XYZ file of C-alpha atoms in Angstrom:
583
model
C 2.334 -82.529 15.510
C 5.843 -83.863 16.014
C 7.940 -83.931 12.906
C 5.641 -81.653 10.909
C 6.838 -78.448 9.160
C 4.866 -75.318 8.565
C 2.539 -75.853 5.661
C 2.523 -79.697 5.887
C -1.066 -80.034 7.187
C -4.457 -78.647 6.305
C -4.731 -77.049 9.710
C -1.439 -75.111 9.546
C -1.357 -74.210 5.885
C -1.532 -70.449 5.343
C -1.132 -69.525 9.029
C 0.990 -66.502 8.119
C -1.443 -64.991 5.652
C -3.384 -61.887 6.702
C -6.590 -63.389 5.314
C -6.202 -66.800 7.021
C -9.165 -67.487 9.323
C -8.570 -67.767 13.037
C -8.250 -71.518 14.063
C -8.535 -72.832 17.619
C -7.769 -76.576 17.778
C -8.724 -76.811 21.464
C -12.330 -76.220 20.533
C -12.546 -79.681 19.038
C -12.416 -81.332 22.452
C -8.903 -82.858 22.149
C -6.678 -82.247 25.173
C -2.915 -82.220 25.194
C -2.914 -85.878 26.442
C -5.428 -86.984 23.799
C -3.122 -85.882 21.043
C -0.063 -87.585 22.433
C -0.107 -90.441 19.933
C 0.928 -89.565 16.395
C -1.836 -89.178 13.868
C -1.746 -90.695 10.417
C -2.201 -88.146 7.665
C -5.390 -88.777 5.667
C -5.225 -89.945 2.085
C -5.318 -87.133 -0.447
C -8.460 -87.048 -2.556
C -8.148 -86.678 -6.341
C -9.849 -83.294 -6.369
C -7.139 -82.027 -4.047
C -4.379 -82.578 -6.607
C -4.738 -78.957 -7.732
C -2.228 -76.941 -5.712
C -3.912 -74.864 -3.058
C -2.723 -71.408 -1.958
C -0.097 -71.730 0.729
C 1.811 -74.846 1.609
C 5.077 -76.038 0.133
C 4.062 -75.554 -3.455
C 3.230 -71.932 -2.928
C 6.460 -71.440 -0.990
C 8.491 -72.997 -3.820
C 6.760 -70.814 -6.419
C 7.460 -67.718 -4.294
C 11.126 -68.741 -4.014
C 11.350 -69.152 -7.761
C 9.917 -65.724 -8.435
C 12.251 -64.146 -5.915
C 15.260 -65.906 -7.427
C 14.270 -64.706 -10.886
C 14.360 -61.134 -9.622
C 17.728 -61.632 -8.051
C 16.355 -61.327 -4.529
C 17.715 -63.485 -1.669
C 16.015 -66.804 -1.515
C 14.646 -67.923 1.793
C 11.871 -70.342 2.467
C 9.255 -70.956 5.124
C 8.742 -68.572 7.995
C 11.891 -66.561 7.211
C 10.549 -65.687 3.750
C 7.220 -64.754 5.205
C 8.762 -62.489 7.820
C 10.992 -60.780 5.218
C 8.015 -60.208 2.952
C 6.080 -58.748 5.866
C 8.892 -56.379 6.801
C 9.241 -55.161 3.195
C 5.544 -54.526 2.986
C 5.610 -52.484 6.199
C 8.577 -50.389 5.014
C 6.954 -49.683 1.677
C 3.707 -48.808 3.424
C 5.519 -46.436 5.777
C 7.218 -44.652 2.874
C 3.888 -44.317 1.108
C 2.312 -42.821 4.216
C 5.141 -40.282 4.660
C 4.963 -39.271 0.993
C 1.196 -38.980 1.156
C 1.312 -36.837 4.308
C 4.026 -34.588 2.823
C 2.149 -34.106 -0.424
C -1.081 -33.457 1.425
C 0.586 -30.907 3.705
C 2.084 -29.030 0.751
C -1.236 -29.120 -1.019
C -2.972 -27.732 2.067
C -0.382 -24.965 2.407
C -0.768 -24.031 -1.245
C -4.517 -24.180 -0.936
C -4.409 -22.040 2.223
C -2.213 -19.468 0.476
C -4.534 -19.464 -2.478
C -7.522 -19.172 -0.165
C -5.968 -16.144 1.546
C -5.362 -14.403 -1.767
C -8.829 -15.373 -2.960
C -10.289 -13.934 0.229
C -8.293 -10.699 -0.122
C -9.312 -10.353 -3.755
C -12.929 -10.696 -2.682
C -12.461 -7.886 -0.165
C -11.112 -5.325 -2.646
C -13.344 -2.853 -4.458
C -12.085 -0.930 -7.492
C -13.084 2.167 -9.422
C -12.657 2.495 -13.180
C -10.729 5.071 -15.173
C -13.832 6.315 -17.003
C -14.123 9.123 -14.447
C -10.587 10.439 -14.977
C -9.895 13.622 -16.916
C -9.011 13.354 -20.588
C -6.161 15.894 -20.392
C -4.103 14.223 -17.701
C -0.401 15.022 -17.120
C 2.025 12.823 -19.029
C 3.260 9.657 -17.351
C 6.788 9.701 -15.916
C 9.544 8.433 -18.171
C 11.976 5.717 -17.013
C 15.373 6.903 -15.817
C 18.750 5.731 -17.142
C 18.327 2.448 -15.247
C 14.820 1.817 -16.526
C 13.213 2.759 -13.207
C 10.149 4.983 -12.994
C 8.902 7.127 -10.104
C 5.437 6.291 -8.789
C 2.784 8.684 -7.438
C 0.180 7.132 -5.141
C -2.803 9.097 -3.838
C -3.818 8.007 -0.326
C -7.326 9.031 0.751
C -8.880 8.545 4.177
C -12.643 8.596 3.686
C -15.023 9.879 6.352
C -17.932 7.937 4.844
C -20.623 7.032 7.385
C -21.891 4.178 5.240
C -22.120 0.654 6.706
C -20.430 0.317 10.103
C -18.489 3.560 9.663
C -21.192 5.658 11.364
C -20.468 3.945 14.700
C -16.745 4.638 14.349
C -16.992 8.130 12.893
C -19.467 9.519 15.354
C -21.716 11.099 12.747
C -24.729 10.435 10.594
C -24.075 12.659 7.560
C -24.739 10.952 4.248
C -22.108 10.763 1.514
C -18.367 10.904 2.026
C -15.544 13.441 2.190
C -11.796 12.994 2.219
C -10.807 13.225 5.878
C -7.143 13.160 4.903
C -5.350 13.118 1.558
C -1.658 12.478 0.951
C 0.205 12.263 -2.351
C 3.008 9.736 -1.871
C 5.855 10.242 -4.356
C 8.142 7.202 -4.576
C 11.338 8.194 -6.323
C 12.702 6.215 -9.255
C 15.590 4.854 -7.176
C 13.064 3.337 -4.707
C 15.374 4.586 -1.961
C 13.431 7.770 -1.183
C 9.776 8.699 -0.729
C 7.859 11.791 0.334
C 4.223 12.141 1.358
C 2.610 15.539 0.780
C -0.533 16.328 2.808
C -3.300 18.507 1.346
C -5.252 20.656 3.823
C -8.885 19.597 3.566
C -10.007 23.226 3.990
C -7.728 24.550 1.234
C -9.442 26.501 -1.549
C -8.441 24.981 -4.896
C -9.666 24.809 -8.498
C -11.644 21.638 -9.200
C -11.887 20.295 -12.771
C -14.971 18.680 -14.281
C -15.850 15.398 -12.586
C -18.086 12.495 -13.561
C -21.306 11.910 -11.630
C -22.855 8.505 -10.895
C -25.453 9.132 -13.619
C -22.705 9.472 -16.239
C -22.899 13.247 -16.611
C -19.981 15.592 -15.891
C -19.956 18.590 -13.565
C -18.657 22.000 -14.553
C -15.179 23.032 -13.450
C -15.030 25.207 -10.331
C -12.453 27.962 -9.761
C -12.326 27.898 -5.960
C -13.814 25.183 -3.731
C -12.700 23.343 -0.610
C -10.291 20.542 -1.435
C -12.207 17.792 0.361
C -15.400 18.582 -1.571
C -13.983 16.761 -4.620
C -14.421 13.395 -2.937
C -18.064 14.119 -2.190
C -19.053 14.913 -5.800
C -21.993 12.622 -6.561
C -22.929 12.308 -2.876
C -22.409 8.555 -2.477
C -21.118 6.551 0.497
C -18.264 5.265 -1.661
C -17.103 8.791 -2.468
C -15.590 9.924 -5.760
C -11.880 8.997 -5.781
C -11.615 9.787 -9.507
C -12.662 13.400 -8.873
C -10.084 13.786 -6.089
C -7.451 12.317 -8.402
C -8.452 14.771 -11.144
C -8.166 17.663 -8.674
C -4.712 16.618 -7.483
C -3.430 16.143 -11.029
C -4.773 19.565 -12.018
C -3.202 21.166 -8.966
C 0.230 19.524 -9.195
C 0.676 18.641 -12.880
C 1.830 15.239 -11.626
C 0.245 12.093 -12.991
C -1.235 9.930 -10.259
C -0.379 6.295 -10.968
C -2.487 4.700 -8.233
C -5.199 5.728 -5.782
C -6.033 3.969 -2.505
C -9.065 4.811 -0.356
C -9.446 3.504 3.214
C -12.497 4.262 5.362
C -12.883 4.380 9.151
C -13.587 0.668 9.532
C -10.596 -0.379 7.454
C -8.287 1.977 9.311
C -9.412 0.778 12.743
C -9.103 -2.894 11.740
C -5.665 -2.329 10.257
C -4.256 -0.782 13.430
C -5.654 -3.646 15.499
C -4.150 -6.238 13.146
C -0.605 -5.035 13.848
C -1.124 -4.761 17.589
C -1.404 -0.983 17.810
C 0.758 2.034 16.932
C 2.936 4.177 19.225
C 1.809 7.819 19.319
C 2.354 10.880 21.482
C 0.356 13.901 22.654
C 1.632 17.145 24.197
C -1.252 17.206 26.683
C -4.134 15.070 27.942
C -7.292 14.820 25.823
C -10.840 14.597 27.172
C -14.231 13.538 25.840
C -15.182 17.162 25.212
C -12.173 17.529 22.901
C -13.305 14.614 20.751
C -16.868 15.874 20.693
C -17.085 19.689 21.059
C -20.876 19.392 21.113
C -20.750 17.449 24.369
C -20.918 20.679 26.400
C -18.571 19.482 29.130
C -14.983 18.371 29.625
C -15.840 14.758 30.325
C -13.483 11.925 31.183
C -9.878 11.691 30.080
C -9.533 9.767 26.829
C -5.795 10.083 26.129
C -3.073 10.834 28.696
C -0.201 13.169 27.971
C 2.911 11.618 26.419
C 3.687 8.388 24.555
C 1.115 5.599 24.343
C -0.035 2.777 22.070
C -3.386 3.044 20.306
C -5.389 0.724 18.076
C -8.889 0.336 16.677
C -11.299 3.097 17.737
C -8.617 4.831 19.836
C -6.277 5.040 16.833
C -9.069 6.506 14.735
C -9.864 9.073 17.432
C -6.194 10.061 17.548
C -5.793 10.773 13.839
C -9.141 12.610 13.656
C -8.536 14.730 16.759
C -8.596 18.501 16.120
C -9.625 20.203 19.355
C -7.707 20.306 22.601
C -4.286 20.403 20.914
C -2.585 23.529 19.556
C -4.923 25.885 17.704
C -7.478 23.134 17.044
C -6.947 23.351 13.282
C -6.694 20.825 10.503
C -3.043 21.845 10.118
C -2.184 20.416 13.529
C -4.204 17.297 12.806
C -2.192 16.693 9.630
C 0.987 16.802 11.689
C -0.363 14.067 13.956
C -1.477 12.044 10.966
C 2.030 12.271 9.545
C 3.469 11.210 12.912
C 1.024 8.294 13.040
C 1.926 7.071 9.547
C 5.618 7.379 10.413
C 5.111 5.185 13.481
C 3.013 2.709 11.476
C 5.697 2.374 8.796
C 8.396 2.029 11.445
C 6.457 -0.748 13.173
C 5.783 -2.704 9.961
C 9.374 -2.389 8.747
C 10.623 -3.423 12.182
C 8.595 -6.645 11.984
C 9.798 -7.310 8.439
C 8.386 -6.298 5.080
C 7.276 -9.802 4.115
C 3.991 -11.633 3.462
C 3.855 -12.882 7.065
C 3.661 -9.299 8.306
C 1.741 -7.814 5.412
C -1.005 -10.413 4.898
C -2.787 -9.822 8.247
C -2.511 -6.088 7.594
C -3.908 -6.538 4.092
C -6.708 -8.784 5.333
C -7.826 -6.074 7.742
C -7.417 -3.164 5.328
C -8.891 -4.711 2.187
C -12.273 -5.244 3.844
C -12.808 -1.495 3.506
C -10.537 -0.640 0.591
C -11.215 1.006 -2.762
C -8.351 1.116 -5.274
C -7.786 1.823 -8.942
C -7.840 -1.159 -11.266
C -4.039 -1.178 -11.433
C -3.966 -2.305 -7.779
C -7.133 -4.384 -7.938
C -5.783 -7.693 -6.633
C -4.025 -9.000 -3.534
C -0.957 -9.937 -5.585
C -0.646 -6.407 -7.013
C -1.062 -4.788 -3.609
C 1.485 -7.155 -2.072
C 3.961 -6.526 -4.881
C 3.588 -2.772 -4.470
C 4.094 -2.950 -0.704
C 7.187 -5.145 -1.053
C 8.675 -2.688 -3.564
C 9.040 -0.204 -0.681
C 11.013 -2.490 1.621
C 14.430 -1.017 0.747
C 13.558 2.592 1.642
C 15.295 3.646 4.845
C 13.066 5.204 7.496
C 15.063 8.439 7.440
C 14.471 8.772 3.691
C 10.679 8.590 4.064
C 9.540 12.208 4.505
C 6.210 13.894 5.193
C 5.410 17.548 4.490
C 2.349 19.754 4.051
C 1.596 21.700 0.883
C 2.796 25.319 1.429
C -0.173 27.274 2.766
C -1.441 30.256 4.717
C -4.704 31.073 6.468
C -7.299 32.848 4.350
C -10.014 33.765 6.837
C -11.600 30.518 8.047
C -10.111 28.636 5.104
C -6.624 27.856 3.822
C -4.936 29.252 0.714
C -2.050 27.466 -1.009
C 1.101 29.507 -1.595
C 2.947 29.944 -4.919
C 5.859 27.998 -3.420
C 3.734 24.892 -3.918
C 4.528 25.056 -7.644
C 8.204 24.815 -6.805
C 7.485 21.677 -4.778
C 5.562 20.056 -7.643
C 8.334 20.946 -10.106
C 10.914 19.308 -7.828
C 8.865 16.116 -7.559
C 8.272 16.078 -11.314
C 12.054 16.223 -11.789
C 12.423 13.481 -9.144
C 14.391 15.747 -6.822
C 14.399 15.115 -3.089
C 13.519 17.877 -0.648
C 17.198 18.726 -0.227
C 17.779 18.891 -3.995
C 19.275 15.449 -4.628
C 18.631 13.845 -7.999
C 16.942 10.524 -7.223
C 16.047 9.757 -10.824
C 19.246 7.833 -11.547
C 20.127 10.230 -14.356
C 23.080 11.686 -12.517
C 23.706 15.152 -11.182
C 22.389 17.999 -13.268
C 23.951 21.318 -13.802
C 22.948 24.054 -11.413
C 19.904 25.920 -12.616
C 20.784 28.983 -14.610
C 17.598 30.613 -13.322
C 18.868 30.806 -9.785
C 20.777 34.096 -9.840
C 20.047 36.865 -12.319
C 22.960 38.907 -13.557
C 22.713 42.657 -14.097
C 24.071 42.371 -17.632
C 21.011 40.368 -18.737
C 18.666 43.266 -19.511
C 15.180 42.239 -20.612
C 14.134 43.193 -24.098
C 10.452 42.247 -23.936
C 9.357 44.345 -20.996
C 7.743 47.757 -20.915
C 9.805 50.801 -20.034
C 10.572 51.047 -16.339
C 7.747 53.425 -15.495
C 5.753 50.857 -13.520
C 5.821 51.332 -9.760
C 5.870 48.000 -7.982
C 6.678 49.079 -4.429
C 4.942 46.880 -1.873
C 3.924 44.204 -4.405
C 5.298 40.727 -3.830
C 5.530 38.376 -6.793
C 6.836 34.895 -7.502
C 8.524 34.252 -10.856
C 8.195 30.895 -12.625
C 9.599 29.590 -15.886
C 6.665 28.104 -17.776
C 8.822 26.864 -20.661
C 11.729 24.480 -21.202
C 14.060 27.398 -22.016
C 16.641 28.004 -19.319
C 17.496 31.485 -18.072
C 14.170 33.262 -18.555
C 13.480 34.024 -14.908
C 16.766 35.903 -14.625
C 15.611 38.429 -17.227
C 12.186 38.830 -15.627
C 13.623 39.233 -12.129
C 15.927 42.000 -13.334
C 12.977 43.924 -14.767
C 10.842 43.430 -11.670
C 13.521 44.559 -9.262
C 14.227 47.604 -11.415
C 10.586 48.606 -10.893
C 10.806 48.029 -7.105
C 8.770 44.788 -7.007
C 9.677 42.304 -4.273
C 10.529 38.913 -5.784
C 9.568 36.147 -3.354
C 10.251 32.984 -5.356
C 12.237 31.992 -8.452
C 11.608 28.505 -9.831
C 10.352 26.370 -12.690
C 6.587 26.188 -13.032
C 4.907 22.846 -12.406
C 3.875 22.845 -16.086
C 6.407 24.003 -18.675
C 4.170 24.197 -21.725
C 2.842 27.752 -21.386
C 2.467 29.428 -24.777
C 1.883 32.876 -23.307
C 2.917 34.714 -20.158
C 0.332 34.637 -17.382
C -0.033 36.582 -14.142
C -1.962 34.520 -11.603
C -3.488 36.183 -8.555
C -5.323 35.126 -5.411
C -8.486 36.569 -3.856
C -8.336 40.377 -3.532
C -5.065 40.749 -5.436
C -6.248 41.583 -8.957
C -4.959 45.165 -8.824
C -1.461 43.998 -7.909
C -1.586 41.447 -10.725
C -2.545 44.154 -13.219
C 0.460 46.191 -12.142
C 2.743 43.199 -12.748
C 1.148 42.473 -16.123
C 1.700 46.080 -17.248
C 5.440 45.428 -17.114
C 5.140 42.442 -19.470
C 3.281 43.348 -22.691
C 0.880 40.617 -23.803
C 0.627 38.985 -20.361
C -2.864 37.839 -19.400
C -4.504 37.676 -15.981
C -5.736 34.479 -14.399
C -7.664 34.239 -11.133
C -6.557 31.552 -8.704
C -7.664 30.211 -5.364
C -4.082 30.380 -4.127
C -2.891 33.463 -2.319
C -0.257 35.774 -3.796
C 0.761 36.935 -7.249
C 2.709 34.667 -9.604
C 4.317 35.548 -12.929
C 4.478 32.477 -15.191
C 6.687 33.133 -18.213
C 5.555 31.650 -21.506
C 7.091 30.907 -24.907
C 6.188 34.410 -26.096
C 8.570 35.871 -23.514
C 11.271 33.395 -24.568
C 10.844 34.287 -28.241
C 10.932 38.031 -27.521
C 14.202 37.587 -25.681
C 15.850 35.770 -28.582
C 15.711 32.332 -27.015
C 14.583 29.279 -28.962
C 11.973 27.322 -27.093
C 12.416 23.639 -26.509
C 15.924 23.873 -25.097
C 17.139 22.004 -22.063
C 15.026 22.639 -19.025
C 16.765 24.034 -15.992
C 16.760 21.495 -13.180
C 15.082 22.728 -9.995
C 17.409 23.419 -7.129
C 16.832 22.765 -3.425
C 13.462 23.818 -2.103
C 13.141 26.871 0.129
C 13.919 26.170 3.760
C 10.320 27.115 4.589
C 9.298 23.853 2.893
C 12.161 21.471 3.597
C 12.686 22.464 7.235
C 9.156 21.426 8.146
C 9.574 17.899 6.794
C 9.151 14.933 9.104
C 11.181 11.720 8.742
C 9.643 8.356 9.582
C 12.326 7.827 12.229
C 11.728 11.133 14.036
C 10.822 11.332 17.725
C 7.083 10.458 17.937
C 6.552 13.378 20.343
C 8.102 15.978 18.038
C 6.061 18.257 15.773
C 2.595 16.876 16.569
C 0.679 20.161 16.933
C 0.370 23.611 15.403
C -0.211 26.989 17.014
């Protein structure tokens, strides 16, 4: 083989090619000594004149092509090695690009799969069951921002796996807890208002599963609205109708979570920090047990999740007076701790997606929130609200035998929320500070001209006065007349609805006689029975016209709420052990 170059013999030609067959010359029986003498190359046959792949000819052609492209020209083994290295580099780049593209595609597909999964979890209810005479939608403020009202309902449905968690076998569903969350237009403040489930309220007509509508009811328990139709899914539209009728606030979205969804949600975030003023035992969770039983919750701070979290928020007995009022306080404390925990981990998809995955498995929402993207967008819109500016309160109430009656002061609360005023009277609508309400302090010089002569005796009768029009200053005139007749004025505020054509005297159970006495001082006033305790005078446009005021003027902005309402508010950053029981 002395004196031969690569590619000069049939045996060596193409040795560097990947597809060259493996050759082993030793297998032909020639030893190193046998091949010592030089061999004479065989004569080329005519049919071999056609250039074969490999060899010098192929090398020269490769060099020519490389030169034409301006590439360095090298022959023989050097060219082969260079070509091999280039091929490996290009192959490596292709592999990296392919892996990167595949990874991104998998991430996108995984994200899409998560959203697809969440969308499949969500159930919605249509708007065909909503009342036709709903309150008007909120108008955008000066910055184009709009307040949002979200109705949060905790369902006690025993359908599916909920019976095991709820500890009962009753068919149908009721609202175990209901909170109206008002998110102010500035998206810097929010307040959640709890409705006592035992409160007696008017319930408007509601749609049944068979398509028919019920008759309106004057006084029923609040949580009965959710059970209209007697289905495991409940009737969120009926509860929404009831809340809108009660508050004159338009509900923009409704979210229903049942026992299973709640328990799964608390487990997904690793539990929630809560507190109890005393230890709780099995007999407290189940009064029918007939014995004290084992301790379930110790006194003080602790972390709960799953079934334990559900037991905590549903607990009534063994704490305070054992009422639903005390339970609402613990529910508000629980939600405060939940919000604090989520915000502490970061209001982002990484934190929210596991929470959403757990919750949406047992979630019913209105069609406006009927997708994972919409729910995520809504949740992220709350990320800039400071914990201290997230408040929780309970609708003003009093006991009425075994039930609860709502107080007239509730109308003042609804009017403040409708005007986008915070509990301390701040204007969060972005419209700027408003002038102080002219209704606040009546002046003696403003004598009423549309009231009966002062022969009515109102001693011992307490009455709230509300402006049911957009004309400022009316309550001042009415208050002057009432005080002149020895009535006790308890509240002065704008009514939740300011479209009253006539003056109305509303009265609670057993207070019709007192209402008639009030009405006798205001000619033309009509009586209206209510499930709420107390007597309320709602001034209409007839009173405004009789007093020489043109209706449709600027509405007086509501001032700060009474301390009886605002002082009981809970902030999301409050001590978890504070204000968790009643009585």
